[in-house]
Short mmCIF file of C-alpha atoms in Angstrom, two decimals:
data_model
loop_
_atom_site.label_atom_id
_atom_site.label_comp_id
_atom_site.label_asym_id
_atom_site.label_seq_id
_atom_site.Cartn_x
_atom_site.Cartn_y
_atom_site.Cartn_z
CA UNK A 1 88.86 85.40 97.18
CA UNK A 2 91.59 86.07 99.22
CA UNK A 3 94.85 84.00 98.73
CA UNK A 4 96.71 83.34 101.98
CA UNK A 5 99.95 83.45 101.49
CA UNK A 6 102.71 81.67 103.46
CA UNK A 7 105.88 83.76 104.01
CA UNK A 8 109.13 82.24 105.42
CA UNK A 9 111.94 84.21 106.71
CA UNK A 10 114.90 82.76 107.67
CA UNK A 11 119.09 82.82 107.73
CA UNK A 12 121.44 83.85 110.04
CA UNK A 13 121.08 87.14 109.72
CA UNK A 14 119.45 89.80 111.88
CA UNK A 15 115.62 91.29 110.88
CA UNK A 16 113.57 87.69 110.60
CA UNK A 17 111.53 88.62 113.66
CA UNK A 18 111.89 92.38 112.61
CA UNK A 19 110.45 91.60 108.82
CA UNK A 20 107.54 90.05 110.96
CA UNK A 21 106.78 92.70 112.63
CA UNK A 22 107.15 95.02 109.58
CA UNK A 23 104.53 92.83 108.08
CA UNK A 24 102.15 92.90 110.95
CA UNK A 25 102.24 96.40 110.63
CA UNK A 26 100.88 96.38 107.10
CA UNK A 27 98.27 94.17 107.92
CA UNK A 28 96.70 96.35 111.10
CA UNK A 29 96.72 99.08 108.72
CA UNK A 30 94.15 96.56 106.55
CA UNK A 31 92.49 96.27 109.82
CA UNK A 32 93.66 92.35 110.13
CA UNK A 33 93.30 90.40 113.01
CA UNK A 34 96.96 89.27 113.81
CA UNK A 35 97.81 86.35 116.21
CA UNK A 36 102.09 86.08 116.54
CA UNK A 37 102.86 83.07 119.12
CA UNK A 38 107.00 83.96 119.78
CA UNK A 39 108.05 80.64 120.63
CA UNK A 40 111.89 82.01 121.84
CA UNK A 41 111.28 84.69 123.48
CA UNK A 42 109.37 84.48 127.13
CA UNK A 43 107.10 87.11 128.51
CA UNK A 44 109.41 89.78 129.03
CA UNK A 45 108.33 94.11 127.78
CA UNK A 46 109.86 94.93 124.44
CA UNK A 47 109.59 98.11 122.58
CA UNK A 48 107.35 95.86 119.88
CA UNK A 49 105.07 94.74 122.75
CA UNK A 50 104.46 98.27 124.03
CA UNK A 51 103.26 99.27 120.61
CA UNK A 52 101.50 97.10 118.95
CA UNK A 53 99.47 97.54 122.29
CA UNK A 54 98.18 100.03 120.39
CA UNK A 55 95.97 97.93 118.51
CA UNK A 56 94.27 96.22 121.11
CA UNK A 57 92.46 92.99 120.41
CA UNK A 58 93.34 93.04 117.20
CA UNK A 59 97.09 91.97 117.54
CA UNK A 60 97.69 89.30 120.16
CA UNK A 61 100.94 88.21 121.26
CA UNK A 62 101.97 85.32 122.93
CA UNK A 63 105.56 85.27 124.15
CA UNK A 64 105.82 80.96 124.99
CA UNK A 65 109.07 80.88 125.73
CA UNK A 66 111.54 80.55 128.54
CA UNK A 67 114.39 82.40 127.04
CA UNK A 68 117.35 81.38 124.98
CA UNK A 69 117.30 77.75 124.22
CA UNK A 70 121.04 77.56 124.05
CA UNK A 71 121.69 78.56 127.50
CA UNK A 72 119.02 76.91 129.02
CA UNK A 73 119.28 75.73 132.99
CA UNK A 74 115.75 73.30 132.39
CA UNK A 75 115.56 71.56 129.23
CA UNK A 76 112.54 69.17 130.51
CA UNK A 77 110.95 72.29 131.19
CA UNK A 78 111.49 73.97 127.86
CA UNK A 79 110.35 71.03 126.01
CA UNK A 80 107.07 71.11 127.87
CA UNK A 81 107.10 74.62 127.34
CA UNK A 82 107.35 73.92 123.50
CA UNK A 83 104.79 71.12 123.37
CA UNK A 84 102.40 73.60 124.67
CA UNK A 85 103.21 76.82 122.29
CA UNK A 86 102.71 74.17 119.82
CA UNK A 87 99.39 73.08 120.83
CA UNK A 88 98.04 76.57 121.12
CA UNK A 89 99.95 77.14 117.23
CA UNK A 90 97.74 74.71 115.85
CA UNK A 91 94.64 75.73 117.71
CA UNK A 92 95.78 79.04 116.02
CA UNK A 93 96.20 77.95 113.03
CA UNK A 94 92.78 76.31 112.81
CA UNK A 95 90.78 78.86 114.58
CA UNK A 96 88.44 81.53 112.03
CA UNK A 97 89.55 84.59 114.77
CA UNK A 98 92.67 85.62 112.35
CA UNK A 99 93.94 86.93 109.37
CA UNK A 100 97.42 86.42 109.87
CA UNK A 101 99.55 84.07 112.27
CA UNK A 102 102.83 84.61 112.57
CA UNK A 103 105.28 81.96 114.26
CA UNK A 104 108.26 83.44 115.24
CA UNK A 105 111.53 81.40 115.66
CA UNK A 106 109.49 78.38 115.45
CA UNK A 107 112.01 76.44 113.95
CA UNK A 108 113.92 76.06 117.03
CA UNK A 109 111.58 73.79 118.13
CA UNK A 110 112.48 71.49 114.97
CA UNK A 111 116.26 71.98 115.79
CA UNK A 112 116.03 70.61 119.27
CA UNK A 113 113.78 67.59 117.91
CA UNK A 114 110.89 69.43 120.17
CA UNK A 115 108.44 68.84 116.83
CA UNK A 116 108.60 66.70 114.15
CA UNK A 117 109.30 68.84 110.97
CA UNK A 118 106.39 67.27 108.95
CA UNK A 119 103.95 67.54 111.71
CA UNK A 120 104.66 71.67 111.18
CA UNK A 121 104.56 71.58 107.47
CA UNK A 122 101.21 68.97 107.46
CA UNK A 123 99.82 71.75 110.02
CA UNK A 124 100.58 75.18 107.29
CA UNK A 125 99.45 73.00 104.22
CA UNK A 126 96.13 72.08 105.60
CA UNK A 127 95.54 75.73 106.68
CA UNK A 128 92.53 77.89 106.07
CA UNK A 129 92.73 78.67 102.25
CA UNK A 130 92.49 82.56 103.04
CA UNK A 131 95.28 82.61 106.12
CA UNK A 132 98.44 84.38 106.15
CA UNK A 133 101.44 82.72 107.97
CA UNK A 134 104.46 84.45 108.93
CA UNK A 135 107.16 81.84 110.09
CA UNK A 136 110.78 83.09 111.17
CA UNK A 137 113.90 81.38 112.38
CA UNK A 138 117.34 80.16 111.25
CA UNK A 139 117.58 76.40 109.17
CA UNK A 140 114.71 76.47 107.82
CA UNK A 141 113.56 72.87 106.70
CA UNK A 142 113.15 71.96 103.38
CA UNK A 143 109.74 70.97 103.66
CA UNK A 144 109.06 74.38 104.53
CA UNK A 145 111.00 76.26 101.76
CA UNK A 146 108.92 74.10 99.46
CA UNK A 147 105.91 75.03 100.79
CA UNK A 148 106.38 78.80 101.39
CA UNK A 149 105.48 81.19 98.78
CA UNK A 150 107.91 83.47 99.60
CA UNK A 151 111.17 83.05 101.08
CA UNK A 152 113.95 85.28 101.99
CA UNK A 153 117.13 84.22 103.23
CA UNK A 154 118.68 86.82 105.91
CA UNK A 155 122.37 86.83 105.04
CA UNK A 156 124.12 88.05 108.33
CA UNK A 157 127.00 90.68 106.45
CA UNK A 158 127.76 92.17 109.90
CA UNK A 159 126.75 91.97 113.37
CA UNK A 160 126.83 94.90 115.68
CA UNK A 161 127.52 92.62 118.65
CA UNK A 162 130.85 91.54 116.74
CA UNK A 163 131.93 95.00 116.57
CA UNK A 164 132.04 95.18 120.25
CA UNK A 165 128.68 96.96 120.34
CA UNK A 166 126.23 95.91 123.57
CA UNK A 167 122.13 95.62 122.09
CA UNK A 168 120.91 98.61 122.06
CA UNK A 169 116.96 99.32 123.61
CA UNK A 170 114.99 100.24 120.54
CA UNK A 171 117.23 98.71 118.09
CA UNK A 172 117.29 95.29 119.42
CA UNK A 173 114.52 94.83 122.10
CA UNK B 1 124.68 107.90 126.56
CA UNK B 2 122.92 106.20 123.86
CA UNK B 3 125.00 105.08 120.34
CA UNK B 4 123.55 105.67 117.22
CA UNK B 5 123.43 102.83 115.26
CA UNK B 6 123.52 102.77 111.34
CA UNK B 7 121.52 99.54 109.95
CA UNK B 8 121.44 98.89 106.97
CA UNK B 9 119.43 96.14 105.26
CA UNK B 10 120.07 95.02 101.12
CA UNK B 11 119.99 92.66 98.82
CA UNK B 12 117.46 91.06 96.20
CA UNK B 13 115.26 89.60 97.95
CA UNK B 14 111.51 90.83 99.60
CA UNK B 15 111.36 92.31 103.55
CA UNK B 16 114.04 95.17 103.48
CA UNK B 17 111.40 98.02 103.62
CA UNK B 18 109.09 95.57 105.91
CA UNK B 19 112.49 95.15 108.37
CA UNK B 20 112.89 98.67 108.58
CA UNK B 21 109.07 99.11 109.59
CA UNK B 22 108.99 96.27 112.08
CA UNK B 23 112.21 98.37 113.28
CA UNK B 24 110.53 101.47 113.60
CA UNK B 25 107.56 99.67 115.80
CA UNK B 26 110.53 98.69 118.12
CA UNK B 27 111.64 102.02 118.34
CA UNK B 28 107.92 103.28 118.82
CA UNK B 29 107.53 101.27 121.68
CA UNK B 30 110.27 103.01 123.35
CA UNK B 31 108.89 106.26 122.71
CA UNK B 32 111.01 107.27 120.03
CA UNK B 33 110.17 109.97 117.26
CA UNK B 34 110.85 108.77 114.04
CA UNK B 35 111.19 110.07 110.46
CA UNK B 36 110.52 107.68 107.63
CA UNK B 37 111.80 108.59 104.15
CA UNK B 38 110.24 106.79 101.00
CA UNK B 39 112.65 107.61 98.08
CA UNK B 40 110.55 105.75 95.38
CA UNK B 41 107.47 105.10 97.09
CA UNK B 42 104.97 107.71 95.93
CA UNK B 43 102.26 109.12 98.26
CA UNK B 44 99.48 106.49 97.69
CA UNK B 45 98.21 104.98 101.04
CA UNK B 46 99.15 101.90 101.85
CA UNK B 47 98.64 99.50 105.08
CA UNK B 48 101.83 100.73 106.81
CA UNK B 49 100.96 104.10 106.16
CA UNK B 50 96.98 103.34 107.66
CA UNK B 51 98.65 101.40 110.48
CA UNK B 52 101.28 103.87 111.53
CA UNK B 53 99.04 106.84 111.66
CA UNK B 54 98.04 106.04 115.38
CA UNK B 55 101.35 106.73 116.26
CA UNK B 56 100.74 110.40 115.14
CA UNK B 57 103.44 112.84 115.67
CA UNK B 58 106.37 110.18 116.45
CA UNK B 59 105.94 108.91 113.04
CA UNK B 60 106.42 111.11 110.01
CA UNK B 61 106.86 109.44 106.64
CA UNK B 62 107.24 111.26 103.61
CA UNK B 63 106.78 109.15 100.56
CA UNK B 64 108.83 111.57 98.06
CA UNK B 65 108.75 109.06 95.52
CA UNK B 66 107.40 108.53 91.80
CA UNK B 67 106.67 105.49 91.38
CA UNK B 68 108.72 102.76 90.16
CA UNK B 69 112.31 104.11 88.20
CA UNK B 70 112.55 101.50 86.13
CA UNK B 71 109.70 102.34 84.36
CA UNK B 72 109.54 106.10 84.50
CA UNK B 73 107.91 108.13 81.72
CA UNK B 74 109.88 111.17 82.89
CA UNK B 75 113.22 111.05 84.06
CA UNK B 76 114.02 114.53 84.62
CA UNK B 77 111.03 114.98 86.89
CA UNK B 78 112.41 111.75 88.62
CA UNK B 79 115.64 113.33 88.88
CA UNK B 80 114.52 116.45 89.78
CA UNK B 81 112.11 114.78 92.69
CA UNK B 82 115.43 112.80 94.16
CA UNK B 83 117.55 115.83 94.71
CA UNK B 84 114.80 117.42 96.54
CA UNK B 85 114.11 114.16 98.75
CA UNK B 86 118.12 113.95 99.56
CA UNK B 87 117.84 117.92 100.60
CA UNK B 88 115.20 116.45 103.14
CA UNK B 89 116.93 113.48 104.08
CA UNK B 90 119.99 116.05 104.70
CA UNK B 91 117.62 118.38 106.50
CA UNK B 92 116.56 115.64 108.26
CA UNK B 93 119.56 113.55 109.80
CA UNK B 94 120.93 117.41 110.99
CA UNK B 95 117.00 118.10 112.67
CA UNK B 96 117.01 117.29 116.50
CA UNK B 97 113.52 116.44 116.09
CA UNK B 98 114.20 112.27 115.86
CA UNK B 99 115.78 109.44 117.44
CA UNK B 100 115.59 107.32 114.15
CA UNK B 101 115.71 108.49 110.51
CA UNK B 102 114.94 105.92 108.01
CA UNK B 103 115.67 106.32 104.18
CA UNK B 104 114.20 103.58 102.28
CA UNK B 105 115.28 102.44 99.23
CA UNK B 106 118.00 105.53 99.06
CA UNK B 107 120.06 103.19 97.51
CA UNK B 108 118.18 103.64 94.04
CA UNK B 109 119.72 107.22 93.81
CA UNK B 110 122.64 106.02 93.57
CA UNK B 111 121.91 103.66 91.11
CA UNK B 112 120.59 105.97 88.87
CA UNK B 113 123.60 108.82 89.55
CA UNK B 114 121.49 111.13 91.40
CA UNK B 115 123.18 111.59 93.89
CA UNK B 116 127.14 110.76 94.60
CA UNK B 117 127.81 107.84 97.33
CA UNK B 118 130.05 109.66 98.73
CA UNK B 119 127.35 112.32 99.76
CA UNK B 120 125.13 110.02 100.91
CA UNK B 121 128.08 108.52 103.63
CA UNK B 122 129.46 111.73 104.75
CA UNK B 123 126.36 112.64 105.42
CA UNK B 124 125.81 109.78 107.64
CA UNK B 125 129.26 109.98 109.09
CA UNK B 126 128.47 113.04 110.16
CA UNK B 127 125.38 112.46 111.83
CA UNK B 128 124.67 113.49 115.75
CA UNK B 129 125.99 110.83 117.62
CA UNK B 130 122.80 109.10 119.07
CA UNK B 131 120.35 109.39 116.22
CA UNK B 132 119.75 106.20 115.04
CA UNK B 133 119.50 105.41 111.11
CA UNK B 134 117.95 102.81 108.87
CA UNK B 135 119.18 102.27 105.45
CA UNK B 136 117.68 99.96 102.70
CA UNK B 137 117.83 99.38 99.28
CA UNK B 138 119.36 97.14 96.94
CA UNK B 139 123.10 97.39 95.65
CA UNK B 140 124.79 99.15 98.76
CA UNK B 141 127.87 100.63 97.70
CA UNK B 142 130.45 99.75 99.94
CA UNK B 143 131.07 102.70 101.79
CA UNK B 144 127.73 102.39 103.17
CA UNK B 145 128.56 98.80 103.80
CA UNK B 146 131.66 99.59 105.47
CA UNK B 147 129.92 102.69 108.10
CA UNK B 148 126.98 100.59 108.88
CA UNK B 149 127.18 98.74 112.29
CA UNK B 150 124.42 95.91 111.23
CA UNK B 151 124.32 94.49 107.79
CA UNK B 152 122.12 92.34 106.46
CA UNK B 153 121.53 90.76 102.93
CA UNK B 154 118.44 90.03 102.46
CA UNK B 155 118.71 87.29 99.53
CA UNK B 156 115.93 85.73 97.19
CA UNK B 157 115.12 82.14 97.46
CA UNK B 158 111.67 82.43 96.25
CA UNK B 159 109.18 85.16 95.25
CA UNK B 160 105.39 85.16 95.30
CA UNK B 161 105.44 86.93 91.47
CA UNK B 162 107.87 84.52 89.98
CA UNK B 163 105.04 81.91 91.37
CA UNK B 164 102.49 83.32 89.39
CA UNK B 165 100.77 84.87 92.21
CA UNK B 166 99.79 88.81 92.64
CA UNK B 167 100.76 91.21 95.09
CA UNK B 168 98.31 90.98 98.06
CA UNK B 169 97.12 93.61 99.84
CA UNK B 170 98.02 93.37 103.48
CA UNK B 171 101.41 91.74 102.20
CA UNK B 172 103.10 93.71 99.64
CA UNK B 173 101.54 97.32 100.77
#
């Protein structure tokens, strides 16, 4: 039987989300089903969006967010926001219509106290046996590094944004 | 007018070759054409290969690879198969034919002194101004470091295969 791994990606550094992707990729090409709830980002077109439209039903994305926490204008209204990408993560998590789930930038929602940090881990430990998990974001919890079975630390060496450089389309978005 | 960018993504630990896929996607979605170049990776088919194939034309990958170095039976047919995939990868970053080139894991010619570094960075130096590259590999020399615009390290904390756990397909290729 299948193993389902859980793989964590997270650091400072740019290509957490990007890794995600790369690894949704290889799944569709083992004809997973692929569910990736981006709890950051909000409904907005990116260049992954457009293709991985490609692959119809079998790669669902659901952008949850409002933007970048940080900056926010509304934080009642992100927290509700986040209570209810949560929800539909563990509906996710415990529905039999995937192969892989990816949770991008999830920890944000343990940095801002949106989600208790053992209510996530509790929620990936008592997974489906078989289920892939993808989780990205910076400050990781240890909980989480504990649980993973593979975890890679994106060291941030050099940031085009510090050289002066504006994000590029198709690069960055 | 669109920059170029030079990315470059190293270090020890899993999800270079995965961040320079998910990249790719990105750049798909924005209708870029893209040529992937596999410097160990040998042509077997794997789920990023299966996957990627919808994008048809856009997406070339040559997978000029051997195998593994390491653990080569035949060095000089290594040796003589890396020359020949850096005259492509020359070939290609001078072709008008793509908005991205991506040479993954180039950094093992190096390694193995089949190829100067110096080469490799003139070469991208001297690149068209736009075309956008992706570099990975472990052990960057610093020149590379030092061009790049984005660097990231991806570092080790833990690894499925030091857990005792195989390479799953759908995950590792």
């Amino acid at each position: 039987m299948k193993r389902g791994l859980l793989i964590l990606y997270t650091g400072d550094g740019k290509g957490k989300t990007t890794a995600a992707l790369g690894t949704a990729l290889r799944g569709l090409g083992h004809d997973y089903r692929i569910c990736m709830i981006q709890f950051v980002k909000g409904p907005w077109i990116t260049g992954e969006w457009k293709a991985l439209d490609v692959f119809g039903e079998r790669m669902r994305i659901h952008a949850t967010g409002k933007g970048f926490i940080r900056n926010t204008k509304d934080m009642d209204r992100d927290r509700a926001a986040a209570k209810e990408a949560w929800q539909l993560a563990k509906e996710t998590l415990t529905s039999t219509d995937y192969d892989m789930v990816i949770l991008d930038e999830v920890t944000y929602l343990l940095k801002y106290g949106m989600v208790e940090e053992d209510e996530v881990c509790d929620h990936l430990r008592d997974r489906r046996a078989d289920l892939h998990v993808v989780v990205t974001g910076r400050n990781a919890p240890e909980c989480l590094i504990e649980l993973a079975d593979m975890v890679t630390e994106m060291r941030e060496i050099k940031h085009p944004l510090r050289r002066g450089i504006k994000a590029q389309r198709g690069i960055e978005f």
